[in-house]
Amino acid sequence: MARTYQVISADGHLEIPPDPWIRHVPEEHRDRAPRLVALRDGGEGWIVEGSPLIHNGQNVTAGRPVKVRGGSYWEPDGTPFPGTGDAAQRLREQDQDGIDAEVLYPPVFISRFIENIDDREAYVAMVRAYNDFLTQDYCAVAPDRLLGNAIIPSSGLEDAVAELKRVKELGAAGVYLSSFPAGGGEPTPEDDAFWLAALDLGMPIALHAGLGVRGNPLLAESAKGRFSLEWSMLGRTNNVATAAIVRMLLSGGFDRIPELQLYFAESNASWIPSALFMVDDSYGVFKDWYGVDLARKPSEYAWTHCHFGIVRDPLALRMKELLHLDHVMWGSDFPHSVGSFPESRRWLDDLFAPCTPDERRRVLVDNPCRYFGLDPDAELTPTPA
């Protein structure tokens, strides 16, 4: 029987050693590329220009006990750790976990921390090299199951639009931004050129938790290898997505571009009803003083323009009547610390216990297929033997 989509993870991460993509960096910039070094106490860390030593432990967990320090891309026998190998290994891991495809976000620390490279041309060269590797080497093995989410540089609007057009030609499934398109932490009218180009190209915009947040303490502390239990408990409570949505609607971006759609992976969703109620209520209380008169309530903008990804959030589906399920997707977050690998199917059975089969399929198949332009009935690439 032909294999078709039954479970799509709309949030996975490609956590790999540097060599496969660094070789795409032009020779004149390669000496400024990130380097992976062995640590005296075990595991590896990243050396990236402009940053302290970056520990990668939480990014290579894959269902095992979390290591803030000492994580490694390799098993003791030298084979790649789960989630860090080549494309064929990744497809086998999808089978092991009971999923059919993943939207692959870039390595978290490297995609953000290379922004500290001082030379703009070198920085953009790193972004382009990763995107070349992602689309031409890795995802090309099974582009219907390995859905590459390319990095958009945060070095200005011209660079952002140019890379958007280039990765569309390369076959990327979507694009990821850390900053607003013009390169800042706040939206500007200049960003419209990027949003309109993405719509014209039919390129999905797939963010991660928020947009425009630099110096996130959750990432910064974890990278330093001193991630506290306090931050592990507080850092996943979501306000960065709310901030991005409020900034977009107050800047007029959603009014100027009514077709614009944004997906916030790993935002989770059980917080949304309360947060949007409070945003609506505060808008009603203060709008006259500030002379703001929006065309719609803030919550209506959010549910019109935004989509949200849940990971470990069973409460969201117990309160499904307060959500718009057509705007919710699920992700395993593999191989990160809060993911569900290798028990995703069991986790999904628990997660969707309050839902009908139609609601389950909507979140796991129909919504990601619609957002990323996939054929839900297509016969999928088989896993290599």
Short mmCIF file of C-alpha atoms in Angstrom, two decimals:
data_model
loop_
_atom_site.label_atom_id
_atom_site.label_comp_id
_atom_site.label_asym_id
_atom_site.label_seq_id
_atom_site.Cartn_x
_atom_site.Cartn_y
_atom_site.Cartn_z
CA MET A 1 0.00 0.00 0.00
CA ALA A 2 1.28 3.45 -0.93
CA ARG A 3 2.40 5.54 2.02
CA THR A 4 0.66 8.91 2.43
CA TYR A 5 0.78 11.56 5.13
CA GLN A 6 -0.67 10.44 8.45
CA VAL A 7 1.48 12.47 10.86
CA ILE A 8 3.44 15.58 9.89
CA SER A 9 5.71 17.19 12.45
CA ALA A 10 5.65 20.92 11.71
CA ASP A 11 8.62 21.48 14.01
CA GLY A 12 11.82 19.45 13.85
CA HIS A 13 15.42 20.64 13.95
CA LEU A 14 18.42 19.77 11.85
CA GLU A 15 21.16 19.54 14.48
CA ILE A 16 24.34 18.49 12.71
CA PRO A 17 28.11 18.89 13.03
CA PRO A 18 29.45 21.75 10.88
CA ASP A 19 31.42 19.93 8.20
CA PRO A 20 28.52 19.04 5.84
CA TRP A 21 27.43 22.65 5.43
CA ILE A 22 30.66 24.54 6.13
CA ARG A 23 32.12 23.07 2.95
CA HIS A 24 29.60 25.23 1.06
CA VAL A 25 31.10 28.41 2.56
CA PRO A 26 33.35 30.22 0.03
CA GLU A 27 37.04 29.85 0.81
CA GLU A 28 37.52 33.55 1.55
CA HIS A 29 35.03 33.37 4.45
CA ARG A 30 35.66 29.88 5.76
CA ASP A 31 38.11 30.97 8.48
CA ARG A 32 35.23 32.90 10.13
CA ALA A 33 32.83 29.94 10.09
CA PRO A 34 31.64 28.28 13.32
CA ARG A 35 33.87 25.48 14.63
CA LEU A 36 32.99 22.48 16.76
CA VAL A 37 35.55 21.60 19.43
CA ALA A 38 35.87 18.67 21.82
CA LEU A 39 35.48 19.66 25.47
CA ARG A 40 37.73 18.40 28.24
CA ASP A 41 34.77 17.14 30.31
CA GLY A 42 33.13 15.35 27.37
CA GLY A 43 30.95 16.27 24.43
CA GLU A 44 31.47 19.23 22.16
CA GLY A 45 30.88 22.96 22.03
CA TRP A 46 30.71 25.59 19.30
CA ILE A 47 33.11 28.46 18.82
CA VAL A 48 31.32 31.26 16.96
CA GLU A 49 32.67 34.73 16.34
CA GLY A 50 31.30 37.28 18.80
CA SER A 51 29.95 34.68 21.25
CA PRO A 52 31.22 32.78 24.27
CA LEU A 53 31.65 29.02 23.98
CA ILE A 54 28.27 27.52 23.07
CA HIS A 55 27.20 24.23 24.66
CA ASN A 56 24.87 22.12 22.57
CA GLY A 57 23.66 19.55 25.11
CA GLN A 58 19.93 20.24 25.08
CA ASN A 59 19.80 20.23 21.30
CA VAL A 60 20.96 16.62 21.07
CA THR A 61 18.71 14.92 23.60
CA ALA A 62 16.44 12.78 21.39
CA GLY A 63 14.41 11.22 24.18
CA ARG A 64 17.33 10.60 26.54
CA PRO A 65 18.07 12.37 29.84
CA VAL A 66 18.89 16.03 29.27
CA LYS A 67 22.51 17.17 29.37
CA VAL A 68 23.01 20.91 29.63
CA ARG A 69 26.74 20.29 29.19
CA GLY A 70 28.55 17.36 27.63
CA GLY A 71 26.16 16.62 24.79
CA SER A 72 27.69 14.99 21.74
CA TYR A 73 26.82 14.53 18.09
CA TRP A 74 28.23 11.00 18.28
CA GLU A 75 27.49 7.82 20.17
CA PRO A 76 30.38 6.17 22.05
CA ASP A 77 30.95 3.86 19.06
CA GLY A 78 31.34 6.84 16.71
CA THR A 79 27.97 6.57 14.96
CA PRO A 80 25.84 9.73 14.70
CA PHE A 81 23.58 10.46 17.66
CA PRO A 82 19.83 10.41 16.83
CA GLY A 83 18.87 13.54 14.92
CA THR A 84 22.44 14.42 13.90
CA GLY A 85 23.11 12.07 11.01
CA ASP A 86 22.49 12.17 7.27
CA ALA A 87 19.14 12.31 5.47
CA ALA A 88 18.75 8.53 5.26
CA GLN A 89 19.22 8.26 9.02
CA ARG A 90 16.62 10.98 9.54
CA LEU A 91 14.05 9.11 7.45
CA ARG A 92 14.66 5.95 9.47
CA GLU A 93 14.16 7.98 12.65
CA GLN A 94 10.86 9.27 11.30
CA ASP A 95 9.78 5.65 10.84
CA GLN A 96 10.94 4.77 14.34
CA ASP A 97 8.94 7.66 15.79
CA GLY A 98 5.82 6.96 13.72
CA ILE A 99 5.81 10.17 11.69
CA ASP A 100 5.89 10.72 7.94
CA ALA A 101 7.52 14.14 7.44
CA GLU A 102 9.11 17.05 9.29
CA VAL A 103 9.50 20.77 8.76
CA LEU A 104 13.21 21.12 9.50
CA TYR A 105 14.24 24.28 11.31
CA PRO A 106 17.93 25.25 11.35
CA PRO A 107 20.23 24.41 14.28
CA VAL A 108 18.97 26.76 16.99
CA PHE A 109 22.20 28.15 18.40
CA ILE A 110 24.05 28.40 15.12
CA SER A 111 21.20 30.01 13.21
CA ARG A 112 20.98 32.74 15.88
CA PHE A 113 24.56 33.07 17.06
CA ILE A 114 26.12 33.50 13.62
CA GLU A 115 24.29 36.83 13.60
CA ASN A 116 27.17 38.03 15.80
CA ILE A 117 29.67 37.64 12.95
CA ASP A 118 30.83 41.21 12.40
CA ASP A 119 31.48 41.01 8.65
CA ARG A 120 28.17 41.23 6.78
CA GLU A 121 29.45 39.46 3.66
CA ALA A 122 30.85 36.61 5.75
CA TYR A 123 27.61 36.31 7.71
CA VAL A 124 25.46 36.19 4.57
CA ALA A 125 27.85 33.64 3.09
CA MET A 126 27.25 31.38 6.14
CA VAL A 127 23.49 31.66 5.70
CA ARG A 128 23.71 30.88 1.99
CA ALA A 129 26.03 27.93 2.64
CA TYR A 130 23.61 26.40 5.13
CA ASN A 131 20.68 26.90 2.77
CA ASP A 132 22.63 25.31 -0.10
CA PHE A 133 23.39 22.28 2.05
CA LEU A 134 19.81 22.07 3.31
CA THR A 135 18.14 22.14 -0.07
CA GLN A 136 20.70 20.55 -2.39
CA ASP A 137 22.35 17.90 -0.18
CA TYR A 138 19.99 16.99 2.64
CA CYS A 139 16.33 17.53 1.78
CA ALA A 140 16.81 16.58 -1.87
CA VAL A 141 16.90 12.91 -0.72
CA ALA A 142 13.15 13.10 0.08
CA PRO A 143 11.79 16.64 -0.34
CA ASP A 144 8.25 15.48 0.46
CA ARG A 145 9.35 14.20 3.89
CA LEU A 146 12.34 16.43 4.70
CA LEU A 147 10.77 19.87 4.45
CA GLY A 148 13.66 22.32 4.58
CA ASN A 149 12.99 25.65 6.28
CA ALA A 150 15.67 28.01 4.97
CA ILE A 151 17.29 30.80 7.01
CA ILE A 152 16.62 34.40 6.02
CA PRO A 153 19.54 36.66 6.99
CA SER A 154 18.92 39.44 9.52
CA SER A 155 21.37 41.82 7.84
CA GLY A 156 18.84 44.07 6.12
CA LEU A 157 15.92 44.06 3.72
CA GLU A 158 17.98 43.74 0.54
CA ASP A 159 19.74 40.61 1.82
CA ALA A 160 16.46 39.17 3.11
CA VAL A 161 14.56 39.56 -0.15
CA ALA A 162 17.49 38.29 -2.22
CA GLU A 163 17.82 35.12 -0.13
CA LEU A 164 14.04 34.60 -0.14
CA LYS A 165 14.05 34.53 -3.95
CA ARG A 166 17.16 32.37 -4.10
CA VAL A 167 15.89 29.65 -1.72
CA LYS A 168 12.58 29.56 -3.57
CA GLU A 169 14.54 28.58 -6.68
CA LEU A 170 16.47 26.02 -4.63
CA GLY A 171 13.23 24.34 -3.53
CA ALA A 172 12.99 25.29 0.15
CA ALA A 173 9.69 24.35 1.79
CA GLY A 174 9.55 27.57 3.83
CA VAL A 175 11.63 30.35 5.32
CA TYR A 176 12.60 31.14 8.90
CA LEU A 177 13.30 34.63 10.23
CA SER A 178 14.70 35.60 13.63
CA SER A 179 14.39 39.35 13.05
CA PHE A 180 11.83 41.35 11.14
CA PRO A 181 12.78 41.45 7.43
CA ALA A 182 14.49 44.86 7.57
CA GLY A 183 16.75 43.38 10.27
CA GLY A 184 15.36 44.89 13.46
CA GLY A 185 13.36 43.87 16.49
CA GLU A 186 10.35 45.97 15.51
CA PRO A 187 8.21 45.84 12.35
CA THR A 188 8.55 48.67 9.83
CA PRO A 189 6.70 49.58 6.63
CA GLU A 190 9.87 48.61 4.75
CA ASP A 191 9.22 44.99 5.80
CA ASP A 192 6.22 44.97 3.46
CA ALA A 193 8.49 44.40 0.47
CA PHE A 194 9.55 41.07 1.97
CA TRP A 195 6.06 39.97 3.02
CA LEU A 196 4.69 40.80 -0.44
CA ALA A 197 7.54 38.99 -2.17
CA ALA A 198 6.89 35.88 -0.04
CA LEU A 199 3.21 35.97 -0.99
CA ASP A 200 4.05 36.48 -4.65
CA LEU A 201 6.43 33.50 -4.57
CA GLY A 202 4.04 31.33 -2.54
CA MET A 203 6.72 30.87 0.11
CA PRO A 204 5.44 29.91 3.57
CA ILE A 205 6.83 31.87 6.52
CA ALA A 206 7.65 29.50 9.39
CA LEU A 207 8.92 31.27 12.50
CA HIS A 208 10.05 29.70 15.75
CA ALA A 209 8.17 30.79 18.90
CA GLY A 210 8.57 34.51 18.21
CA LEU A 211 9.94 37.17 15.88
CA GLY A 212 12.34 40.03 16.46
CA VAL A 213 13.69 38.74 19.79
CA ARG A 214 17.45 39.14 20.23
CA GLY A 215 19.28 38.01 23.35
CA ASN A 216 16.58 35.59 24.47
CA PRO A 217 17.68 34.54 28.00
CA LEU A 218 16.41 31.01 27.38
CA LEU A 219 18.88 30.58 24.51
CA ALA A 220 21.66 32.63 26.01
CA GLU A 221 21.76 30.77 29.33
CA SER A 222 21.46 27.37 27.69
CA ALA A 223 24.26 28.17 25.27
CA LYS A 224 26.54 29.04 28.18
CA GLY A 225 25.89 25.63 29.70
CA ARG A 226 24.45 27.06 32.90
CA PHE A 227 20.78 26.71 32.10
CA SER A 228 18.96 27.00 35.45
CA LEU A 229 15.91 25.04 36.51
CA GLU A 230 14.20 28.40 36.97
CA TRP A 231 14.67 29.27 33.30
CA SER A 232 13.71 25.78 32.20
CA MET A 233 10.37 26.27 33.99
CA LEU A 234 9.74 29.90 33.06
CA GLY A 235 11.37 30.19 29.65
CA ARG A 236 8.75 28.09 27.85
CA THR A 237 5.82 30.20 29.01
CA ASN A 238 5.04 32.14 25.86
CA ASN A 239 5.01 35.88 25.53
CA VAL A 240 7.30 36.32 22.52
CA ALA A 241 4.63 35.24 20.04
CA THR A 242 2.11 37.60 21.64
CA ALA A 243 4.62 40.45 21.41
CA ALA A 244 5.27 39.79 17.71
CA ILE A 245 1.53 39.65 16.94
CA VAL A 246 0.75 42.85 18.85
CA ARG A 247 3.63 44.69 17.19
CA MET A 248 2.50 43.56 13.75
CA LEU A 249 -1.11 44.62 14.21
CA LEU A 250 -0.26 47.97 15.84
CA SER A 251 2.22 48.73 13.04
CA GLY A 252 -0.56 48.21 10.49
CA GLY A 253 1.22 45.34 8.77
CA PHE A 254 -1.77 43.01 8.85
CA ASP A 255 -4.04 45.78 7.52
CA ARG A 256 -1.66 46.66 4.69
CA ILE A 257 -1.18 43.00 3.73
CA PRO A 258 -4.44 41.17 4.54
CA GLU A 259 -3.20 37.90 2.98
CA LEU A 260 -0.12 37.65 5.20
CA GLN A 261 0.16 34.40 7.20
CA LEU A 262 2.72 33.64 9.94
CA TYR A 263 3.37 30.29 11.61
CA PHE A 264 4.89 30.26 15.11
CA ALA A 265 6.34 26.79 15.74
CA GLU A 266 6.78 25.63 19.35
CA SER A 267 4.63 28.47 20.58
CA ASN A 268 2.20 25.98 22.14
CA ALA A 269 -1.43 27.08 22.40
CA SER A 270 -3.06 26.63 25.79
CA TRP A 271 -1.97 30.16 26.72
CA ILE A 272 -3.68 31.74 23.71
CA PRO A 273 -7.29 32.17 24.96
CA SER A 274 -6.18 33.95 28.12
CA ALA A 275 -3.50 36.04 26.41
CA LEU A 276 -5.77 37.19 23.59
CA PHE A 277 -8.56 38.01 26.02
CA MET A 278 -6.17 40.21 28.00
CA VAL A 279 -4.85 41.85 24.82
CA ASP A 280 -8.41 42.59 23.66
CA ASP A 281 -9.37 43.89 27.09
CA SER A 282 -6.33 46.14 27.41
CA TYR A 283 -6.89 47.48 23.91
CA GLY A 284 -10.47 48.36 24.83
CA VAL A 285 -9.38 50.13 28.01
CA PHE A 286 -6.51 52.16 26.55
CA LYS A 287 -7.25 52.67 22.85
CA ASP A 288 -9.01 56.02 23.24
CA TRP A 289 -6.17 57.54 25.24
CA TYR A 290 -3.65 56.50 22.59
CA GLY A 291 -5.93 57.42 19.70
CA VAL A 292 -5.84 53.96 18.16
CA ASP A 293 -8.84 52.57 16.31
CA LEU A 294 -8.14 49.17 14.80
CA ALA A 295 -10.42 47.71 12.16
CA ARG A 296 -10.85 44.53 14.23
CA LYS A 297 -10.18 43.26 17.72
CA PRO A 298 -6.57 42.14 18.27
CA SER A 299 -7.69 38.52 18.75
CA GLU A 300 -9.38 38.58 15.35
CA TYR A 301 -6.14 39.71 13.72
CA ALA A 302 -4.30 36.90 15.52
CA TRP A 303 -6.64 34.14 14.36
CA THR A 304 -6.81 35.55 10.83
CA HIS A 305 -3.08 35.87 10.25
CA CYS A 306 -1.33 33.48 12.66
CA HIS A 307 -0.85 29.75 13.13
CA PHE A 308 0.58 28.04 16.20
CA GLY A 309 2.60 24.88 16.81
CA ILE A 310 2.08 22.68 19.86
CA VAL A 311 4.61 20.21 21.26
CA ARG A 312 4.07 19.14 24.86
CA ASP A 313 0.77 20.91 25.39
CA PRO A 314 -2.11 18.49 26.10
CA LEU A 315 -4.13 21.30 27.71
CA ALA A 316 -4.51 22.98 24.32
CA LEU A 317 -6.66 20.21 22.91
CA ARG A 318 -8.70 19.87 26.09
CA MET A 319 -9.75 23.48 25.54
CA LYS A 320 -10.16 23.11 21.77
CA GLU A 321 -13.46 25.03 21.77
CA LEU A 322 -11.48 28.16 22.65
CA LEU A 323 -9.00 27.66 19.79
CA HIS A 324 -9.25 27.76 16.02
CA LEU A 325 -8.02 24.26 15.21
CA ASP A 326 -7.56 25.18 11.55
CA HIS A 327 -4.67 27.34 12.78
CA VAL A 328 -2.94 24.73 14.96
CA MET A 329 -0.18 22.28 13.98
CA TRP A 330 1.90 19.81 15.95
CA GLY A 331 5.64 19.23 16.09
CA SER A 332 7.89 16.69 17.78
CA ASP A 333 10.76 19.19 18.27
CA PHE A 334 13.15 16.30 17.55
CA PRO A 335 15.95 15.99 18.65
CA HIS A 336 15.55 18.72 21.30
CA SER A 337 15.02 18.27 25.01
CA VAL A 338 11.26 18.89 25.17
CA GLY A 339 10.46 16.63 22.22
CA SER A 340 8.46 13.41 22.10
CA PHE A 341 10.92 11.12 20.23
CA PRO A 342 10.82 8.10 20.14
CA GLU A 343 7.33 7.94 21.67
CA SER A 344 5.49 10.41 19.46
CA ARG A 345 2.69 8.05 18.45
CA ARG A 346 1.92 7.22 22.10
CA TRP A 347 2.17 10.89 22.99
CA LEU A 348 -0.20 11.80 20.15
CA ASP A 349 -2.78 9.26 21.30
CA ASP A 350 -2.82 10.94 24.71
CA LEU A 351 -2.71 14.44 23.25
CA PHE A 352 -5.65 13.90 20.91
CA ALA A 353 -7.79 11.85 23.31
CA PRO A 354 -10.34 14.73 23.58
CA CYS A 355 -10.54 15.09 19.79
CA THR A 356 -12.47 13.44 16.98
CA PRO A 357 -10.57 11.60 14.20
CA ASP A 358 -11.35 14.55 11.91
CA GLU A 359 -9.86 17.03 14.38
CA ARG A 360 -6.76 14.88 14.81
CA ARG A 361 -6.22 14.65 11.05
CA ARG A 362 -6.81 18.37 10.67
CA VAL A 363 -3.97 19.23 13.06
CA LEU A 364 -1.57 16.47 11.98
CA VAL A 365 -2.10 16.48 8.21
CA ASP A 366 -4.56 18.93 6.71
CA ASN A 367 -3.26 22.12 8.34
CA PRO A 368 0.45 21.57 7.59
CA CYS A 369 -0.38 20.40 4.05
CA ARG A 370 -2.39 23.54 3.41
CA TYR A 371 0.18 25.86 4.97
CA PHE A 372 3.24 24.34 3.28
CA GLY A 373 1.56 23.49 -0.03
CA LEU A 374 1.77 19.70 0.27
CA ASP A 375 -0.48 17.14 -1.43
CA PRO A 376 -2.14 15.17 1.41
CA ASP A 377 -2.81 12.22 -0.91
CA ALA A 378 0.63 12.01 -2.55
CA GLU A 379 2.61 8.76 -2.43
CA LEU A 380 5.63 9.49 -0.26
CA THR A 381 9.29 8.75 -0.88
CA PRO A 382 10.17 5.41 0.72
CA THR A 383 12.80 5.17 3.41
CA PRO A 384 16.15 3.92 2.07
CA ALA A 385 17.01 0.39 3.18
#
